[in-house]
Amino acid sequence: MAARWLLLLGQCALVYSTTIADIQGTAFRSPLEGQTVKGVTGVVTAKSASVSGFFIQSAPVSDTRSSTGLFVFSESSSVLASVVVGDEISLTGKVEDFRSSSDGTFLEATELESPTSITVLSKGNTVAPLVLGAARSPPTGEFSALDVGPDGFLSVPNNVSLVDVANPTLQPAAFALDFWASLEGMLVTVPKPTSIGFENDFGEFWVRGAWTANNINSRGGLTLAPGTDGKPDGGPETVIIGQPLDGTTNPTMSVGKTLSDITGVVLYQFGFFYVLPLTAPTVLSTPDPTIPATTLTSVNDGCTITIGDYNVDNMAPTSATLPQAAGDIATHLRSPDIMFMQEIQDNSGPTDDGTVDASQTLSALSSSIKSQGGVTYSFTEVLPINDQDGGEPGGNIRPAYLFNSKTVSLVSGIPVGGPNDAVEAVTGSDGQLTLNFNPGRIDPTNSAWGSSRKPIVAAWETTSGARFFTINLHNAAKVSGGSSLQGDPRPPLNGAVAQRTAQIKVIAAFVSGLLAKDPGASVIVGGDFNEFTQTRTVFAPFEGLLTEVDVAADVDPVERYTYVFDNLQEQLDHVFVSSAVAGRTVEVEHVHVNSWAPDVNTRTSDHDPSVARLRVC
Ligand SMILES: *[C@@H]1O[C@H](CO)[C@@H](O)[C@H](O)[C@H]1NC(C)=O
């Protein structure tokens, strides 16, 4: 009997001594998941009705894999009212690894639910925040040990494993997800934060703190570029700052603002490990609002051409951003000889009335460029079939060209292609390489283009008669089917990656066919690829066929970006050239009219334009 009592007492002692570190464990999921634990003690570090709960923290433990912070979930106002920050409490609750029902790709977050028996043991305690960047810094290399594959977190295939199923033991010094999971629920300070993007619709924004970071660009943001291990570096050493817990409002953000220190608690929500600040930070400095224009001006020497590339984000004739885009082209891009435009909507914009012609949109843009000191542009397009190319319903977005007929002209005497006419490279009666349609669409009925834009090919001549070919494209968007950088599927799901891969294959086949007829042809392929070249599997069909101008011009990899998304400045827009062009002088500049905008709401578009100066003879 005595032994039995001892055993029972022993079990009671175990139950009553459950610590926060026991609950958090050393892996992503709690080893006590689903269990009711009693006598959990900790000091309340933060509470807010906005997150439906409060955070408690115990004394540090030697095992840095185990967090000593914990989120206690409760929507009960009387529960929330029963504790104040600084109270050391004891409580009972149920351990849960909670995943939001809003998105199955989010990680589970360890929390204590249904808190009862809350007893205040003492009041007025303080918890010193863990200052990041000192003893512990976010790792700079990879997000997860599960991001296997040749392209790191961008590897295809992705979704090879799920964090919450594999539940790896945390390696906080090596992997960012593990690092933040080891701090889940804890009070931390992000010292000397620098904003690396714009705030989102909820006033949340990404920062890096005063700790080692890779691939910092000249504006202060982090560029998606190769890391020290040669694999794509997704900026794991960054963190998203949520809404302040005290009800204050975060200031508006742009890339490169520096901020006062941020102290807050770590909570996984909406696909990311957040630091929820106790109060809003203040802005200490703001980068120079002057955005330099390109230095790559048109020279019109019969061999050199300038091309601009700009996704103008759903532009209709009446778009408020149309004069802004026109101003960008006139002043910041200095009127390139040819503009590769994407997301030109039809004359009725998003009204879904069967209109497919965009001549009014393009002439409005051209007039506005002229009135703002730019050149007089002509334009050309291939009309799409109504509602077949994706994008904003009714908008019929398409790629189109503006061109300065004083410096370049379309090879004449060739009909413009219809929506289902496949453009082909053919030898003309003069023996020169030309097209059967000018402009025309590449293999438009190929299933690779389903609900997506068909690229348009054009044949051109300079004033000296030098011939060259351009392809203007806008590949399928990543918008749906993706998962966050800090989500459950590893490597993260890359929405529509299979379609973009198929599209690149079709484009490569067209270029190969053209170059088979004339290996010395000058071919320029540009537009919104909706993909990073670091996802090498997607761009594999271009290998040995086309060279990216950034590579040919040896642009610093951290300055190659045209887009700000989450924690990264990244390049979705690219220009590639055939070997004849790559072998001559190649120049390119990305003009950061939008990535460097002082305010997200004053941007023309979500993409930056680029200008390349190339030799076609
Ligand atoms: C990702 O993988 C999981 C587990 O194999 C699977 O259930 C899920 O459907 C996959 N998601 C996608 C979008 O393929």
XYZ file of C-alpha atoms and ligand atoms in Angstrom:
631
model
C 0.000 0.000 0.000
C 2.742 2.383 0.922
C 4.404 1.958 -2.472
C 1.105 2.698 -4.213
C 0.700 5.938 -2.274
C 4.223 6.974 -3.095
C 3.582 6.379 -6.794
C 0.391 8.439 -6.663
C 2.146 11.233 -4.831
C 4.889 11.051 -7.399
C 2.361 11.467 -10.212
C 0.690 14.356 -8.442
C 4.055 16.041 -7.985
C 4.739 15.657 -11.717
C 1.378 17.070 -12.685
C 1.705 19.977 -10.318
C 5.176 20.947 -11.488
C 4.423 21.357 -15.206
C 6.534 24.249 -16.416
C 6.135 26.401 -19.479
C 9.315 24.810 -20.853
C 7.700 21.373 -20.383
C 4.700 22.544 -22.382
C 6.795 24.066 -25.174
C 9.155 21.099 -25.377
C 12.034 20.960 -27.837
C 10.126 20.448 -31.083
C 7.473 22.427 -32.979
C 4.548 20.695 -31.356
C 3.995 20.387 -27.651
C 4.793 17.011 -26.103
C 1.774 17.642 -23.833
C -0.672 18.387 -26.654
C -4.266 17.742 -25.586
C -3.414 17.380 -21.896
C -4.798 19.458 -19.069
C -1.940 20.833 -17.022
C -2.235 22.272 -13.549
C -0.157 24.675 -11.539
C 1.550 26.310 -14.506
C 3.277 29.440 -13.218
C 4.592 32.508 -14.936
C 4.595 36.292 -14.934
C 2.078 38.045 -17.185
C 4.080 39.985 -19.789
C 1.297 41.239 -22.066
C -2.422 40.951 -22.559
C -4.866 42.160 -25.135
C -8.438 41.568 -26.147
C -7.228 42.051 -29.733
C -5.437 38.687 -29.582
C -7.934 37.152 -27.121
C -5.532 36.307 -24.383
C -2.391 37.007 -22.422
C 1.220 35.892 -22.321
C 3.082 34.424 -19.363
C 6.762 33.784 -18.936
C 8.857 31.820 -16.455
C 12.534 32.046 -15.542
C 14.968 31.055 -18.327
C 16.033 27.412 -18.700
C 19.397 26.222 -19.958
C 17.966 24.441 -23.018
C 17.490 27.259 -25.538
C 15.246 25.022 -27.651
C 12.469 25.297 -25.071
C 10.606 28.551 -24.953
C 9.743 29.867 -21.492
C 6.903 31.999 -22.794
C 3.324 30.883 -23.441
C 0.203 32.369 -24.942
C -2.929 31.754 -22.887
C -5.987 31.940 -25.117
C -9.226 33.232 -23.685
C -12.077 35.249 -25.111
C -13.550 35.721 -21.635
C -13.418 39.320 -20.444
C -13.544 38.162 -16.827
C -10.496 35.935 -17.382
C -8.645 38.822 -19.013
C -9.704 41.133 -16.197
C -8.390 38.713 -13.593
C -4.733 39.317 -14.483
C -2.587 42.387 -15.027
C 0.861 42.675 -16.513
C 3.403 41.972 -13.772
C 1.265 39.419 -11.939
C 2.943 36.140 -11.194
C 0.141 33.635 -11.585
C -0.593 29.966 -11.354
C -3.233 28.426 -13.583
C -4.687 25.287 -15.106
C -5.410 24.877 -18.799
C -5.436 22.585 -21.797
C -2.368 22.459 -24.041
C -3.264 22.843 -27.698
C -1.320 23.094 -30.928
C -3.694 25.457 -32.642
C -3.966 25.955 -36.388
C -6.228 28.688 -37.711
C -9.143 27.289 -39.692
C -8.634 30.119 -42.198
C -5.640 28.493 -43.879
C -4.530 24.878 -43.669
C -0.974 25.818 -44.678
C -0.285 27.751 -41.476
C 1.820 26.195 -38.749
C 0.303 25.127 -35.466
C 0.984 27.395 -32.517
C 1.369 26.010 -29.000
C -1.007 27.664 -26.545
C -2.871 27.085 -23.318
C -6.631 27.079 -23.714
C -9.569 27.179 -21.285
C -7.595 28.696 -18.407
C -9.059 28.070 -14.930
C -7.920 28.269 -11.309
C -6.020 31.472 -12.017
C -4.316 32.482 -8.786
C -2.262 35.638 -8.435
C 0.842 34.687 -6.441
C 2.523 38.108 -6.411
C 2.242 41.453 -8.160
C 4.542 44.052 -9.750
C 7.037 41.595 -11.233
C 9.059 42.508 -14.284
C 10.377 40.254 -17.006
C 13.453 41.431 -18.860
C 12.908 41.056 -22.595
C 15.382 38.896 -24.466
C 17.315 41.373 -26.588
C 17.790 39.732 -29.972
C 21.095 40.193 -31.745
C 23.100 39.678 -28.552
C 23.175 36.117 -27.172
C 20.575 34.976 -29.684
C 20.113 36.145 -33.278
C 17.857 34.918 -36.040
C 19.836 32.595 -38.343
C 20.674 34.034 -41.748
C 20.671 30.906 -43.901
C 17.579 28.776 -44.140
C 14.044 28.677 -42.784
C 13.850 24.946 -42.115
C 15.845 21.745 -42.271
C 12.929 20.479 -44.353
C 13.615 22.917 -47.217
C 15.429 20.261 -49.197
C 16.215 20.508 -52.899
C 18.654 22.229 -55.234
C 17.099 25.684 -54.836
C 16.652 25.710 -51.052
C 13.304 27.189 -50.021
C 12.455 27.746 -53.715
C 13.008 24.128 -54.682
C 10.634 22.284 -56.949
C 9.070 19.904 -56.071
C 7.849 21.695 -52.973
C 5.423 20.583 -50.247
C 7.694 17.562 -49.832
C 7.007 17.510 -46.090
C 4.958 19.287 -43.438
C 6.590 20.816 -40.352
C 3.776 19.763 -38.063
C 3.888 16.159 -39.273
C 7.693 15.786 -39.310
C 7.804 17.811 -36.067
C 11.595 18.120 -36.119
C 13.571 18.819 -32.974
C 14.318 22.529 -32.953
C 17.708 23.774 -34.168
C 17.363 27.463 -33.277
C 20.911 28.386 -34.272
C 20.495 26.954 -37.764
C 16.924 27.528 -38.940
C 14.642 30.550 -38.662
C 11.393 28.672 -38.047
C 13.114 26.753 -35.260
C 14.555 29.995 -33.862
C 11.191 31.710 -33.618
C 9.474 28.542 -32.383
C 12.034 28.426 -29.560
C 10.906 31.942 -28.567
C 7.168 31.347 -28.984
C 5.264 33.382 -26.391
C 8.372 35.156 -25.073
C 9.041 38.850 -24.559
C 11.779 40.001 -26.935
C 13.342 43.257 -28.056
C 14.191 43.957 -31.687
C 16.959 46.546 -31.354
C 17.400 49.333 -33.929
C 14.872 47.980 -36.433
C 15.006 48.943 -40.099
C 11.787 48.715 -42.088
C 12.248 46.509 -45.153
C 8.880 46.952 -46.859
C 5.561 48.746 -46.750
C 2.931 48.150 -44.088
C 0.089 45.816 -45.073
C -3.623 46.653 -44.825
C -3.480 45.899 -41.086
C -0.539 48.193 -40.366
C 1.846 45.244 -39.973
C 5.351 45.470 -41.421
C 8.656 43.601 -41.751
C 11.945 44.608 -40.161
C 15.457 43.441 -39.614
C 17.104 44.322 -36.315
C 20.648 45.150 -35.291
C 22.004 41.716 -36.060
C 23.819 40.018 -38.932
C 21.828 40.045 -42.152
C 22.735 38.921 -45.669
C 21.972 40.601 -48.967
C 21.198 44.102 -47.660
C 20.649 46.384 -50.654
C 21.540 50.057 -50.991
C 18.096 51.120 -49.768
C 18.391 49.079 -46.571
C 16.031 46.277 -47.577
C 16.892 42.616 -48.103
C 17.085 41.244 -51.621
C 16.206 37.704 -52.619
C 19.630 36.688 -53.931
C 22.044 33.801 -53.457
C 23.064 33.274 -49.846
C 26.467 32.380 -48.495
C 25.797 28.705 -49.324
C 24.940 29.616 -52.927
C 21.286 28.693 -52.436
C 18.535 31.334 -52.675
C 18.386 33.349 -49.461
C 14.827 34.203 -48.439
C 15.805 36.569 -45.648
C 15.045 34.351 -42.651
C 16.704 36.938 -40.396
C 13.642 39.198 -40.645
C 10.458 39.426 -38.608
C 6.984 40.840 -39.056
C 5.774 43.367 -36.505
C 2.078 43.142 -35.720
C -0.461 45.587 -34.370
C 0.569 47.128 -31.042
C -1.059 45.450 -28.045
C -1.824 48.760 -26.331
C -4.086 49.964 -29.154
C -1.615 52.518 -30.542
C -1.115 52.617 -34.307
C 2.086 51.738 -36.134
C 3.505 54.507 -38.317
C 3.374 54.019 -42.081
C 6.386 52.210 -43.460
C 8.582 52.206 -46.527
C 11.849 50.468 -47.283
C 14.745 51.877 -45.266
C 13.012 53.738 -42.438
C 14.794 53.283 -39.121
C 12.743 52.877 -35.968
C 12.969 52.969 -32.207
C 13.531 49.611 -30.483
C 10.511 47.300 -30.549
C 9.682 45.170 -27.524
C 6.898 42.674 -27.834
C 5.781 39.082 -27.563
C 6.267 36.343 -30.161
C 3.052 34.849 -31.539
C 2.507 32.683 -34.629
C -0.507 33.931 -36.581
C -1.571 34.393 -40.226
C 1.315 32.237 -41.456
C 4.194 33.970 -39.681
C 5.949 34.290 -36.341
C 5.074 37.848 -35.314
C 6.500 40.151 -32.728
C 3.434 41.900 -31.320
C 4.777 45.196 -29.984
C 3.674 46.385 -26.558
C 3.382 49.836 -28.131
C 3.980 51.395 -31.543
C 7.580 52.321 -32.433
C 8.528 55.780 -33.657
C 10.296 56.551 -36.921
C 13.854 57.800 -36.356
C 14.886 58.382 -39.971
C 13.392 58.233 -43.448
C 15.408 57.601 -46.621
C 15.888 60.274 -49.274
C 12.617 60.513 -51.209
C 14.432 61.434 -54.449
C 14.380 58.521 -56.835
C 17.046 58.781 -59.535
C 16.075 58.505 -63.197
C 17.809 56.009 -65.442
C 21.135 57.024 -66.953
C 20.411 54.832 -69.986
C 19.163 57.344 -72.533
C 18.236 56.632 -76.133
C 21.137 57.282 -78.536
C 19.587 56.380 -81.929
C 22.857 55.388 -83.626
C 21.225 52.719 -85.784
C 22.488 49.835 -83.623
C 21.767 50.751 -80.014
C 18.237 50.613 -78.644
C 16.771 51.287 -75.262
C 13.897 49.222 -74.012
C 11.755 49.824 -70.958
C 9.737 47.155 -69.191
C 6.845 48.113 -66.918
C 3.921 46.224 -65.403
C 1.509 49.076 -64.739
C -0.975 47.139 -62.578
C -4.405 47.029 -64.218
C -4.239 50.206 -66.267
C -7.470 51.416 -67.858
C -7.980 54.731 -69.722
C -9.518 56.245 -66.586
C -6.990 54.859 -64.069
C -5.800 57.466 -61.586
C -2.329 55.951 -61.956
C -2.204 56.460 -65.748
C -0.691 59.973 -65.628
C 1.749 58.725 -62.984
C 2.887 55.793 -65.151
C 3.203 58.178 -68.086
C 5.287 60.517 -65.930
C 7.504 57.625 -64.852
C 8.123 56.735 -68.504
C 8.780 60.333 -69.545
C 10.998 61.351 -66.644
C 12.414 58.328 -64.828
C 12.755 56.027 -67.834
C 13.588 58.878 -70.238
C 11.376 57.602 -73.041
C 13.002 54.318 -74.100
C 12.764 53.458 -77.805
C 10.419 50.563 -77.021
C 8.298 50.062 -73.899
C 7.273 46.516 -73.008
C 4.028 47.210 -71.130
C 2.085 44.646 -69.098
C -1.387 44.828 -67.543
C -2.821 47.164 -70.131
C -6.604 46.837 -69.782
C -9.124 47.235 -72.556
C -10.904 50.514 -73.296
C -13.687 49.781 -70.794
C -11.290 48.760 -68.025
C -12.742 46.221 -65.588
C -16.270 46.589 -66.981
C -16.991 43.133 -68.358
C -18.822 44.240 -71.514
C -17.050 42.240 -74.197
C -14.626 45.040 -75.106
C -11.142 43.707 -75.917
C -9.570 46.636 -77.783
C -7.086 48.651 -75.695
C -6.324 51.392 -78.230
C -7.883 54.083 -76.019
C -5.848 52.948 -73.022
C -2.654 52.984 -75.071
C -3.364 56.334 -76.740
C -4.259 57.915 -73.382
C -0.939 56.678 -72.041
C 0.920 57.907 -75.116
C -0.700 61.386 -74.944
C 0.080 61.696 -71.268
C 3.728 60.718 -71.833
C 3.960 63.362 -74.572
C 2.332 66.026 -72.393
C 4.837 65.301 -69.625
C 7.826 65.906 -71.850
C 8.279 62.406 -73.269
C 8.476 61.319 -76.879
C 5.464 60.680 -79.101
C 4.817 56.957 -78.860
C 3.039 54.726 -81.352
C 1.687 51.444 -80.042
C 0.865 47.918 -81.109
C -1.003 45.019 -79.522
C -2.714 41.732 -80.356
C -6.360 41.723 -79.289
C -7.147 38.885 -76.874
C -10.350 36.838 -76.731
C -12.692 38.266 -74.101
C -12.161 36.952 -70.572
C -9.621 34.249 -71.539
C -6.350 35.654 -70.227
C -6.907 35.922 -66.455
C -6.346 38.997 -64.325
C -9.016 41.381 -63.090
C -12.383 40.164 -64.477
C -13.441 42.184 -67.532
C -10.086 43.991 -67.763
C -8.552 41.716 -70.404
C -5.041 42.705 -69.367
C -2.443 42.160 -72.049
C 1.157 42.847 -72.922
C 1.532 45.651 -75.499
C 4.319 47.754 -76.985
C 4.778 51.499 -77.112
C 7.492 52.545 -79.556
C 9.164 55.670 -80.799
C 8.766 55.533 -84.570
C 11.593 58.061 -84.954
C 14.079 55.410 -83.719
C 12.491 52.017 -84.398
C 9.810 50.642 -86.702
C 7.863 47.404 -86.992
C 8.985 45.335 -89.978
C 6.286 46.339 -92.459
C 3.988 44.486 -94.804
C 3.045 41.768 -92.297
C -0.460 41.428 -90.845
C -1.099 41.743 -87.111
C -1.991 38.326 -85.676
C -5.437 37.377 -84.468
C -5.918 35.953 -80.975
C -5.499 32.337 -82.113
C -2.873 32.917 -84.817
C 0.459 31.337 -83.926
C 3.411 33.537 -84.763
C 6.315 31.859 -86.544
C 9.760 32.902 -87.622
C 9.936 32.695 -91.402
C 12.402 33.661 -94.099
C 11.140 36.610 -96.094
C 11.341 37.073 -99.874
C 14.419 39.261 -99.268
C 16.130 36.320 -97.526
C 15.922 38.002 -94.138
C 14.417 36.398 -91.049
C 10.960 37.794 -90.295
C 7.579 36.809 -88.815
C 4.312 35.612 -90.334
C 2.403 37.980 -88.028
C 3.750 41.241 -86.637
C 3.050 41.337 -83.838
C 1.708 37.854 -83.166
C 1.133 35.567 -80.207
C 3.234 32.512 -79.382
C 1.329 29.227 -79.762
C -1.814 30.862 -78.324
C -3.921 27.702 -78.138
C -1.283 25.813 -76.127
C -2.779 24.757 -72.772
C 0.195 26.412 -71.016
C -1.575 29.754 -71.567
C -4.919 28.819 -69.994
C -6.352 31.846 -68.120
C -3.047 33.624 -68.680
C -1.554 36.153 -71.052
C -0.108 34.994 -74.358
C 3.295 36.550 -75.121
C 3.488 38.828 -78.161
C 6.389 38.701 -80.570
C 7.370 41.587 -82.821
C 9.985 42.102 -85.550
C 11.647 45.508 -85.667
C 14.200 47.573 -87.525
C 16.373 50.413 -86.375
C 16.886 53.536 -88.499
C 19.869 51.808 -90.151
C 17.755 48.760 -90.993
C 19.192 46.444 -88.330
C 16.585 43.819 -87.545
C 15.703 42.429 -84.139
C 12.920 40.514 -82.421
C 11.172 41.092 -79.118
C 8.907 38.940 -76.946
C 6.770 40.726 -74.357
C 5.230 38.378 -71.803
C 3.269 38.211 -68.589
C 3.322 34.720 -67.120
C 0.811 33.182 -64.710
C 0.652 34.809 -61.284
C 1.643 33.213 -57.995
C -1.495 34.563 -56.291
C -3.327 31.387 -55.395
C -2.084 28.033 -54.201
C 1.028 29.336 -52.493
C 1.977 29.074 -48.832
C 3.881 31.536 -46.650
C 7.641 31.477 -46.165
C 6.945 30.409 -42.579
C 4.127 27.974 -43.295
C 3.676 24.255 -42.765
C 4.522 22.884 -46.286
C 8.283 22.678 -46.938
C 9.633 23.859 -49.228
C 6.734 26.370 -49.360
C 4.082 25.907 -52.031
C 4.764 28.093 -55.066
C 1.389 28.891 -56.656
C 1.076 28.023 -60.376
C 4.750 27.042 -60.636
C 3.910 24.165 -62.985
C 2.083 26.531 -65.340
C 4.936 29.035 -65.372
C 7.393 26.218 -66.073
C 5.240 25.105 -69.018
C 5.050 28.705 -70.272
C 8.830 29.143 -70.184
C 9.141 25.889 -72.165
C 6.809 27.182 -74.894
C 8.665 30.501 -75.095
C 12.020 28.690 -75.219
C 10.735 26.458 -78.030
C 9.761 29.540 -80.050
C 13.144 31.203 -79.473
C 14.968 27.966 -80.358
C 13.025 27.773 -83.613
C 13.899 31.348 -84.471
C 17.579 30.908 -83.615
C 17.690 27.647 -85.603
C 16.915 29.769 -88.667
C 19.450 32.439 -87.723
C 21.766 31.748 -84.770
C 22.995 35.335 -84.968
C 19.514 36.873 -84.535
C 19.074 39.604 -81.949
C 16.241 38.483 -79.673
C 15.011 40.289 -76.569
C 12.577 38.547 -74.208
C 11.153 40.728 -71.447
C 8.238 41.133 -69.120
C 6.655 40.015 -65.893
C 7.721 36.407 -65.425
C 6.047 36.232 -61.991
C 9.043 34.149 -60.908
C 12.540 34.519 -59.511
C 15.420 33.226 -61.595
C 16.594 31.628 -58.321
C 13.786 29.103 -58.889
C 16.145 27.606 -61.420
C 13.929 24.681 -62.372
C 11.400 27.082 -63.908
C 14.025 28.849 -66.025
C 15.914 25.691 -67.016
C 14.603 25.792 -70.654
C 16.389 29.153 -71.092
C 19.778 27.713 -70.119
C 22.243 27.960 -72.980
C 19.611 29.783 -75.047
C 19.121 33.190 -73.451
C 21.095 35.303 -70.967
C 19.513 37.603 -68.410
C 20.673 41.179 -68.938
C 21.459 41.531 -65.207
C 23.947 38.698 -65.628
C 25.371 40.031 -68.901
C 25.747 43.508 -67.366
C 27.042 42.034 -64.083
C 24.563 43.958 -61.915
C 25.247 43.448 -58.211
C 22.872 40.600 -57.244
C 21.510 42.554 -54.254
C 20.461 45.401 -56.552
C 18.421 43.109 -58.813
C 14.841 43.706 -57.743
C 11.602 45.126 -59.093
C 9.103 44.236 -56.379
C 8.603 44.384 -52.621
C 6.759 41.469 -51.073
C 6.634 40.469 -47.411
C 10.234 40.598 -46.167
C 12.011 40.743 -49.517
C 12.853 42.912 -52.462
C 12.735 40.538 -55.350
C 12.788 40.313 -59.120
C 9.706 39.093 -60.959
C 10.455 41.200 -64.042
C 13.293 40.124 -66.297
C 14.860 40.815 -69.672
C 16.709 38.018 -71.443
C 18.694 38.295 -74.683
C 20.059 35.932 -77.320
C 23.805 35.317 -77.492
C 24.279 37.862 -80.307
C 22.969 40.614 -78.009
C 24.652 39.234 -74.883
C 27.975 39.300 -76.727
C 27.748 43.070 -77.283
C 27.618 45.739 -74.574
C 24.611 45.206 -72.315
C 23.413 47.773 -69.798
C 20.403 47.592 -67.472
C 18.978 49.612 -64.604
C 16.003 48.901 -62.371
C 14.304 52.189 -61.637
C 12.809 52.020 -58.159
C 9.935 54.456 -58.600
C 7.653 52.087 -56.695
C 9.913 50.005 -54.402
C 11.383 53.232 -53.038
C 8.094 55.128 -52.856
C 7.721 56.981 -49.554
C 4.205 55.626 -49.105
C 2.535 52.458 -50.377
C -0.541 54.435 -51.422
C 1.314 56.842 -53.713
C 2.844 54.139 -55.880
C 2.007 53.899 -59.565
C 2.221 50.104 -59.547
C 3.445 47.249 -57.402
C 6.274 46.645 -59.915
C 9.318 48.776 -60.661
C 10.128 49.454 -64.302
C 13.519 48.603 -65.783
C 15.491 50.088 -68.675
C 18.036 48.181 -70.763
C 20.334 49.608 -73.416
C 21.261 46.940 -75.930
C 23.058 46.603 -79.257
C 21.257 44.817 -82.060
C 24.190 45.161 -84.478
C 0.768 19.216 -49.580
O 1.084 17.974 -49.002
C 0.085 17.474 -48.098
C 0.635 16.216 -47.449
O 1.077 15.328 -48.376
C -1.197 17.238 -48.855
O -2.196 16.788 -47.972
C -1.628 18.542 -49.511
O -2.767 18.321 -50.306
C -0.510 19.084 -50.378
N -0.921 20.381 -50.886
C -0.883 20.691 -52.179
C -1.416 22.010 -52.561
O -0.434 19.939 -53.012
